[in-house]
Amino acid sequence: MSKASPQLPVAGQMPRRVYINDVSMRDGLQIEPIFVPTERKIALINNISRTGVAKIETTSFTSPKAIPALRDAEDVMKGIERAPGVQYVVLVPNMRGAERALACDVDEINLVMSASETHNLANLRMTRSQSMRELARIIAHAGGRVATNVSISTCFGCPMEGEVDPQEVLRLGDFFADHGASGISLADTTGMANPAQVLQLCSGLAQRWPDMALTLHFHNTRGMGLANVMAGLSTGIVRYDASLAGLGGCPFAPGATGNICTEDLAHMLESMGIDTGIDLDRLIFCAHEMAETVGHDVPGQVMKAGRWNKRFPCPPDLEQVRERALSRDAA
């Protein structure tokens, strides 16, 4: 991949349609110290289903000991009301998780490994080579029954190793493309990416992997999440993960904070005239519900400030101020 300085995105390169996947029910809740009751999770998912998001990552079929907050995965999947046009995705770490997910008739299984060897060992207790073999086996086992997406973590940097070679990311993506994955997500697990880096890694990926759905997964740890989305859009990638109210973070990644915020992302795109298919008012309502559920302050901005075009009443003494200002001209 060329090291030449990438060109900054321009408005003419922006797509007309973007698809937003909400991951708050998995990526958001997995790091919360409380256990959200199953009935509450189901109600939240049902409400998110009515907002127009493309996908909802509903839960994770992982060990209850590893992620106790998501120990009710089967009950959640069996209890939700599925909305037409929405795909219900679950995270699957291994074959056992895949079997559980397939039994619940999910629409897509999201497999995960890291571009960083250190993070892969810390997060999954496997080397990258072991993860590649395991995920290839799961893709083959799924056999087209459900879509299989592979999320590659730490694509833009590892909190323990530092820089990650883009060629390693491409090598992993090529491997899963060759083994029949239906999609690839490139994840900035701890918010280390910058827009120039996103442009460099993502330019040309749609041509490199033409048969796969490409998704970008950014965290806002250092305040560059939406800027990185802009860079990704300019490369032609139109699918983005985000989390209601800005919740999220990886338990196995030091310094990780929330994902980019679903309603903030939808608001930015709507303000730019880009269609997301989302009812923003309903999405903001869901963000408030999520904040109430976790019971603490959340990073989301639009849910607090309102839309960009929200108007406030003028000061009650505005006319008097105007008269005093004009009287100075007369004097």
PDB file of C-alpha atoms in Angstrom, residues 52-187:
ATOM      1  CA  GLY A  52     -34.575   2.404  10.485  1.00  0.00           C
ATOM      2  CA  VAL A  53     -31.088   1.129  11.324  1.00  0.00           C
ATOM      3  CA  ALA A  54     -29.790  -1.500   8.915  1.00  0.00           C
ATOM      4  CA  LYS A  55     -28.557  -3.979  11.542  1.00  0.00           C
ATOM      5  CA  ILE A  56     -28.725  -4.478  15.276  1.00  0.00           C
ATOM      6  CA  GLU A  57     -25.985  -6.414  17.008  1.00  0.00           C
ATOM      7  CA  THR A  58     -28.250  -7.851  19.654  1.00  0.00           C
ATOM      8  CA  THR A  59     -25.959  -9.892  21.903  1.00  0.00           C
ATOM      9  CA  SER A  60     -22.923 -12.165  22.092  1.00  0.00           C
ATOM     10  CA  PHE A  61     -22.890 -15.950  22.291  1.00  0.00           C
ATOM     11  CA  THR A  62     -19.816 -16.041  24.449  1.00  0.00           C
ATOM     12  CA  SER A  63     -19.081 -17.613  27.796  1.00  0.00           C
ATOM     13  CA  PRO A  64     -21.264 -16.154  30.571  1.00  0.00           C
ATOM     14  CA  LYS A  65     -18.137 -16.138  32.740  1.00  0.00           C
ATOM     15  CA  ALA A  66     -16.303 -13.951  30.226  1.00  0.00           C
ATOM     16  CA  ILE A  67     -19.161 -11.497  29.558  1.00  0.00           C
ATOM     17  CA  PRO A  68     -21.737 -11.903  32.351  1.00  0.00           C
ATOM     18  CA  ALA A  69     -23.707  -8.876  31.131  1.00  0.00           C
ATOM     19  CA  LEU A  70     -24.768 -10.912  28.062  1.00  0.00           C
ATOM     20  CA  ARG A  71     -25.440 -14.253  29.716  1.00  0.00           C
ATOM     21  CA  ASP A  72     -29.074 -14.215  28.512  1.00  0.00           C
ATOM     22  CA  ALA A  73     -28.260 -14.364  24.773  1.00  0.00           C
ATOM     23  CA  GLU A  74     -30.724 -17.144  23.878  1.00  0.00           C
ATOM     24  CA  ASP A  75     -33.583 -15.570  25.803  1.00  0.00           C
ATOM     25  CA  VAL A  76     -32.984 -12.201  24.166  1.00  0.00           C
ATOM     26  CA  MET A  77     -32.900 -13.608  20.636  1.00  0.00           C
ATOM     27  CA  LYS A  78     -36.030 -15.678  21.191  1.00  0.00           C
ATOM     28  CA  GLY A  79     -37.937 -12.789  22.753  1.00  0.00           C
ATOM     29  CA  ILE A  80     -37.453  -9.937  20.263  1.00  0.00           C
ATOM     30  CA  GLU A  81     -39.915  -8.825  17.596  1.00  0.00           C
ATOM     31  CA  ARG A  82     -38.129  -8.860  14.263  1.00  0.00           C
ATOM     32  CA  ALA A  83     -38.815  -5.857  12.054  1.00  0.00           C
ATOM     33  CA  PRO A  84     -38.820  -6.264   8.256  1.00  0.00           C
ATOM     34  CA  GLY A  85     -35.641  -4.946   6.669  1.00  0.00           C
ATOM     35  CA  VAL A  86     -33.550  -5.152   9.839  1.00  0.00           C
ATOM     36  CA  GLN A  87     -30.808  -7.759  10.210  1.00  0.00           C
ATOM     37  CA  TYR A  88     -30.228  -9.192  13.674  1.00  0.00           C
ATOM     38  CA  VAL A  89     -26.547  -9.906  14.254  1.00  0.00           C
ATOM     39  CA  VAL A  90     -24.760 -11.674  17.100  1.00  0.00           C
ATOM     40  CA  LEU A  91     -21.093 -11.867  18.033  1.00  0.00           C
ATOM     41  CA  VAL A  92     -19.654 -15.372  17.980  1.00  0.00           C
ATOM     42  CA  PRO A  93     -16.167 -16.111  19.391  1.00  0.00           C
ATOM     43  CA  ASN A  94     -15.932 -19.853  18.634  1.00  0.00           C
ATOM     44  CA  MET A  95     -17.706 -22.919  17.246  1.00  0.00           C
ATOM     45  CA  ARG A  96     -19.721 -23.439  20.415  1.00  0.00           C
ATOM     46  CA  GLY A  97     -21.020 -19.894  20.138  1.00  0.00           C
ATOM     47  CA  ALA A  98     -21.822 -20.429  16.461  1.00  0.00           C
ATOM     48  CA  GLU A  99     -23.916 -23.509  17.260  1.00  0.00           C
ATOM     49  CA  ARG A 100     -25.865 -21.568  19.878  1.00  0.00           C
ATOM     50  CA  ALA A 101     -26.414 -18.677  17.464  1.00  0.00           C
ATOM     51  CA  LEU A 102     -27.556 -20.890  14.600  1.00  0.00           C
ATOM     52  CA  ALA A 103     -30.107 -22.509  16.908  1.00  0.00           C
ATOM     53  CA  CYS A 104     -31.621 -19.060  17.487  1.00  0.00           C
ATOM     54  CA  ASP A 105     -32.125 -18.326  13.777  1.00  0.00           C
ATOM     55  CA  VAL A 106     -29.930 -15.212  13.668  1.00  0.00           C
ATOM     56  CA  ASP A 107     -29.478 -13.301  10.411  1.00  0.00           C
ATOM     57  CA  GLU A 108     -25.717 -12.908  10.671  1.00  0.00           C
ATOM     58  CA  ILE A 109     -22.898 -14.107  12.862  1.00  0.00           C
ATOM     59  CA  ASN A 110     -20.103 -11.661  13.525  1.00  0.00           C
ATOM     60  CA  LEU A 111     -16.760 -13.376  14.064  1.00  0.00           C
ATOM     61  CA  VAL A 112     -13.871 -11.534  15.618  1.00  0.00           C
ATOM     62  CA  MET A 113     -10.099 -11.625  15.768  1.00  0.00           C
ATOM     63  CA  SER A 114      -7.350  -9.016  16.040  1.00  0.00           C
ATOM     64  CA  ALA A 115      -4.765  -7.734  13.609  1.00  0.00           C
ATOM     65  CA  SER A 116      -2.470  -7.455  16.643  1.00  0.00           C
ATOM     66  CA  GLU A 117      -1.047 -10.707  18.020  1.00  0.00           C
ATOM     67  CA  THR A 118      -0.897  -9.283  21.549  1.00  0.00           C
ATOM     68  CA  HIS A 119      -4.513  -8.119  21.546  1.00  0.00           C
ATOM     69  CA  ASN A 120      -5.681 -11.398  20.033  1.00  0.00           C
ATOM     70  CA  LEU A 121      -4.012 -13.329  22.852  1.00  0.00           C
ATOM     71  CA  ALA A 122      -5.397 -10.973  25.516  1.00  0.00           C
ATOM     72  CA  ASN A 123      -8.906 -10.902  24.058  1.00  0.00           C
ATOM     73  CA  LEU A 124      -9.377 -14.417  22.668  1.00  0.00           C
ATOM     74  CA  ARG A 125      -6.651 -16.486  24.349  1.00  0.00           C
ATOM     75  CA  MET A 126      -5.482 -17.627  20.904  1.00  0.00           C
ATOM     76  CA  THR A 127      -2.743 -16.742  18.468  1.00  0.00           C
ATOM     77  CA  ARG A 128      -3.800 -15.107  15.231  1.00  0.00           C
ATOM     78  CA  SER A 129      -3.061 -18.323  13.324  1.00  0.00           C
ATOM     79  CA  GLN A 130      -5.310 -20.270  15.686  1.00  0.00           C
ATOM     80  CA  SER A 131      -8.075 -17.683  15.299  1.00  0.00           C
ATOM     81  CA  MET A 132      -7.820 -17.795  11.510  1.00  0.00           C
ATOM     82  CA  ARG A 133      -8.232 -21.566  11.493  1.00  0.00           C
ATOM     83  CA  GLU A 134     -11.149 -21.444  13.937  1.00  0.00           C
ATOM     84  CA  LEU A 135     -13.009 -18.694  12.088  1.00  0.00           C
ATOM     85  CA  ALA A 136     -12.493 -20.392   8.715  1.00  0.00           C
ATOM     86  CA  ARG A 137     -13.967 -23.532  10.241  1.00  0.00           C
ATOM     87  CA  ILE A 138     -17.018 -21.613  11.481  1.00  0.00           C
ATOM     88  CA  ILE A 139     -17.548 -19.948   8.096  1.00  0.00           C
ATOM     89  CA  ALA A 140     -17.476 -23.365   6.432  1.00  0.00           C
ATOM     90  CA  HIS A 141     -19.813 -24.795   9.089  1.00  0.00           C
ATOM     91  CA  ALA A 142     -22.320 -21.969   8.566  1.00  0.00           C
ATOM     92  CA  GLY A 143     -22.353 -23.083   4.948  1.00  0.00           C
ATOM     93  CA  GLY A 144     -24.412 -20.199   3.626  1.00  0.00           C
ATOM     94  CA  ARG A 145     -27.177 -20.706   6.184  1.00  0.00           C
ATOM     95  CA  VAL A 146     -26.467 -17.248   7.590  1.00  0.00           C
ATOM     96  CA  ALA A 147     -24.243 -14.360   6.606  1.00  0.00           C
ATOM     97  CA  THR A 148     -20.785 -14.443   8.177  1.00  0.00           C
ATOM     98  CA  ASN A 149     -18.994 -11.196   8.905  1.00  0.00           C
ATOM     99  CA  VAL A 150     -15.428 -11.082  10.230  1.00  0.00           C
ATOM    100  CA  SER A 151     -14.522  -8.117  12.427  1.00  0.00           C
ATOM    101  CA  ILE A 152     -10.788  -7.476  12.512  1.00  0.00           C
ATOM    102  CA  SER A 153      -9.945  -5.588  15.696  1.00  0.00           C
ATOM    103  CA  THR A 154      -7.040  -3.151  16.210  1.00  0.00           C
ATOM    104  CA  CYS A 155      -6.732  -2.483  12.466  1.00  0.00           C
ATOM    105  CA  PHE A 156      -5.530   1.051  13.070  1.00  0.00           C
ATOM    106  CA  GLY A 157      -3.361   0.462  16.113  1.00  0.00           C
ATOM    107  CA  CYS A 158      -2.950  -1.703  19.189  1.00  0.00           C
ATOM    108  CA  PRO A 159      -2.819  -0.208  22.705  1.00  0.00           C
ATOM    109  CA  MET A 160      -0.048  -2.666  23.596  1.00  0.00           C
ATOM    110  CA  GLU A 161       1.917  -3.041  20.344  1.00  0.00           C
ATOM    111  CA  GLY A 162       1.372   0.402  18.854  1.00  0.00           C
ATOM    112  CA  GLU A 163       1.260   0.677  15.063  1.00  0.00           C
ATOM    113  CA  VAL A 164      -0.264  -2.194  13.102  1.00  0.00           C
ATOM    114  CA  ASP A 165       1.115  -2.906   9.640  1.00  0.00           C
ATOM    115  CA  PRO A 166      -1.635  -2.272   7.046  1.00  0.00           C
ATOM    116  CA  GLN A 167      -0.298  -5.241   5.093  1.00  0.00           C
ATOM    117  CA  GLU A 168      -1.255  -7.506   8.010  1.00  0.00           C
ATOM    118  CA  VAL A 169      -4.811  -6.171   7.878  1.00  0.00           C
ATOM    119  CA  LEU A 170      -4.953  -6.807   4.135  1.00  0.00           C
ATOM    120  CA  ARG A 171      -3.507 -10.296   4.592  1.00  0.00           C
ATOM    121  CA  LEU A 172      -6.234 -11.186   7.076  1.00  0.00           C
ATOM    122  CA  GLY A 173      -8.939  -9.693   4.878  1.00  0.00           C
ATOM    123  CA  ASP A 174      -7.688 -11.630   1.853  1.00  0.00           C
ATOM    124  CA  PHE A 175      -7.720 -14.836   3.893  1.00  0.00           C
ATOM    125  CA  PHE A 176     -11.351 -14.464   4.931  1.00  0.00           C
ATOM    126  CA  ALA A 177     -12.406 -13.328   1.476  1.00  0.00           C
ATOM    127  CA  ASP A 178     -10.861 -16.514   0.083  1.00  0.00           C
ATOM    128  CA  HIS A 179     -12.644 -18.600   2.734  1.00  0.00           C
ATOM    129  CA  GLY A 180     -16.124 -17.347   1.913  1.00  0.00           C
ATOM    130  CA  ALA A 181     -16.905 -14.646   4.474  1.00  0.00           C
ATOM    131  CA  SER A 182     -19.772 -12.440   3.344  1.00  0.00           C
ATOM    132  CA  GLY A 183     -18.441  -9.298   5.023  1.00  0.00           C
ATOM    133  CA  ILE A 184     -15.449  -7.717   6.730  1.00  0.00           C
ATOM    134  CA  SER A 185     -15.439  -5.019   9.396  1.00  0.00           C
ATOM    135  CA  LEU A 186     -12.288  -3.051  10.087  1.00  0.00           C
ATOM    136  CA  ALA A 187     -12.295  -1.969  13.723  1.00  0.00           C
TER     137      ALA A 187
END
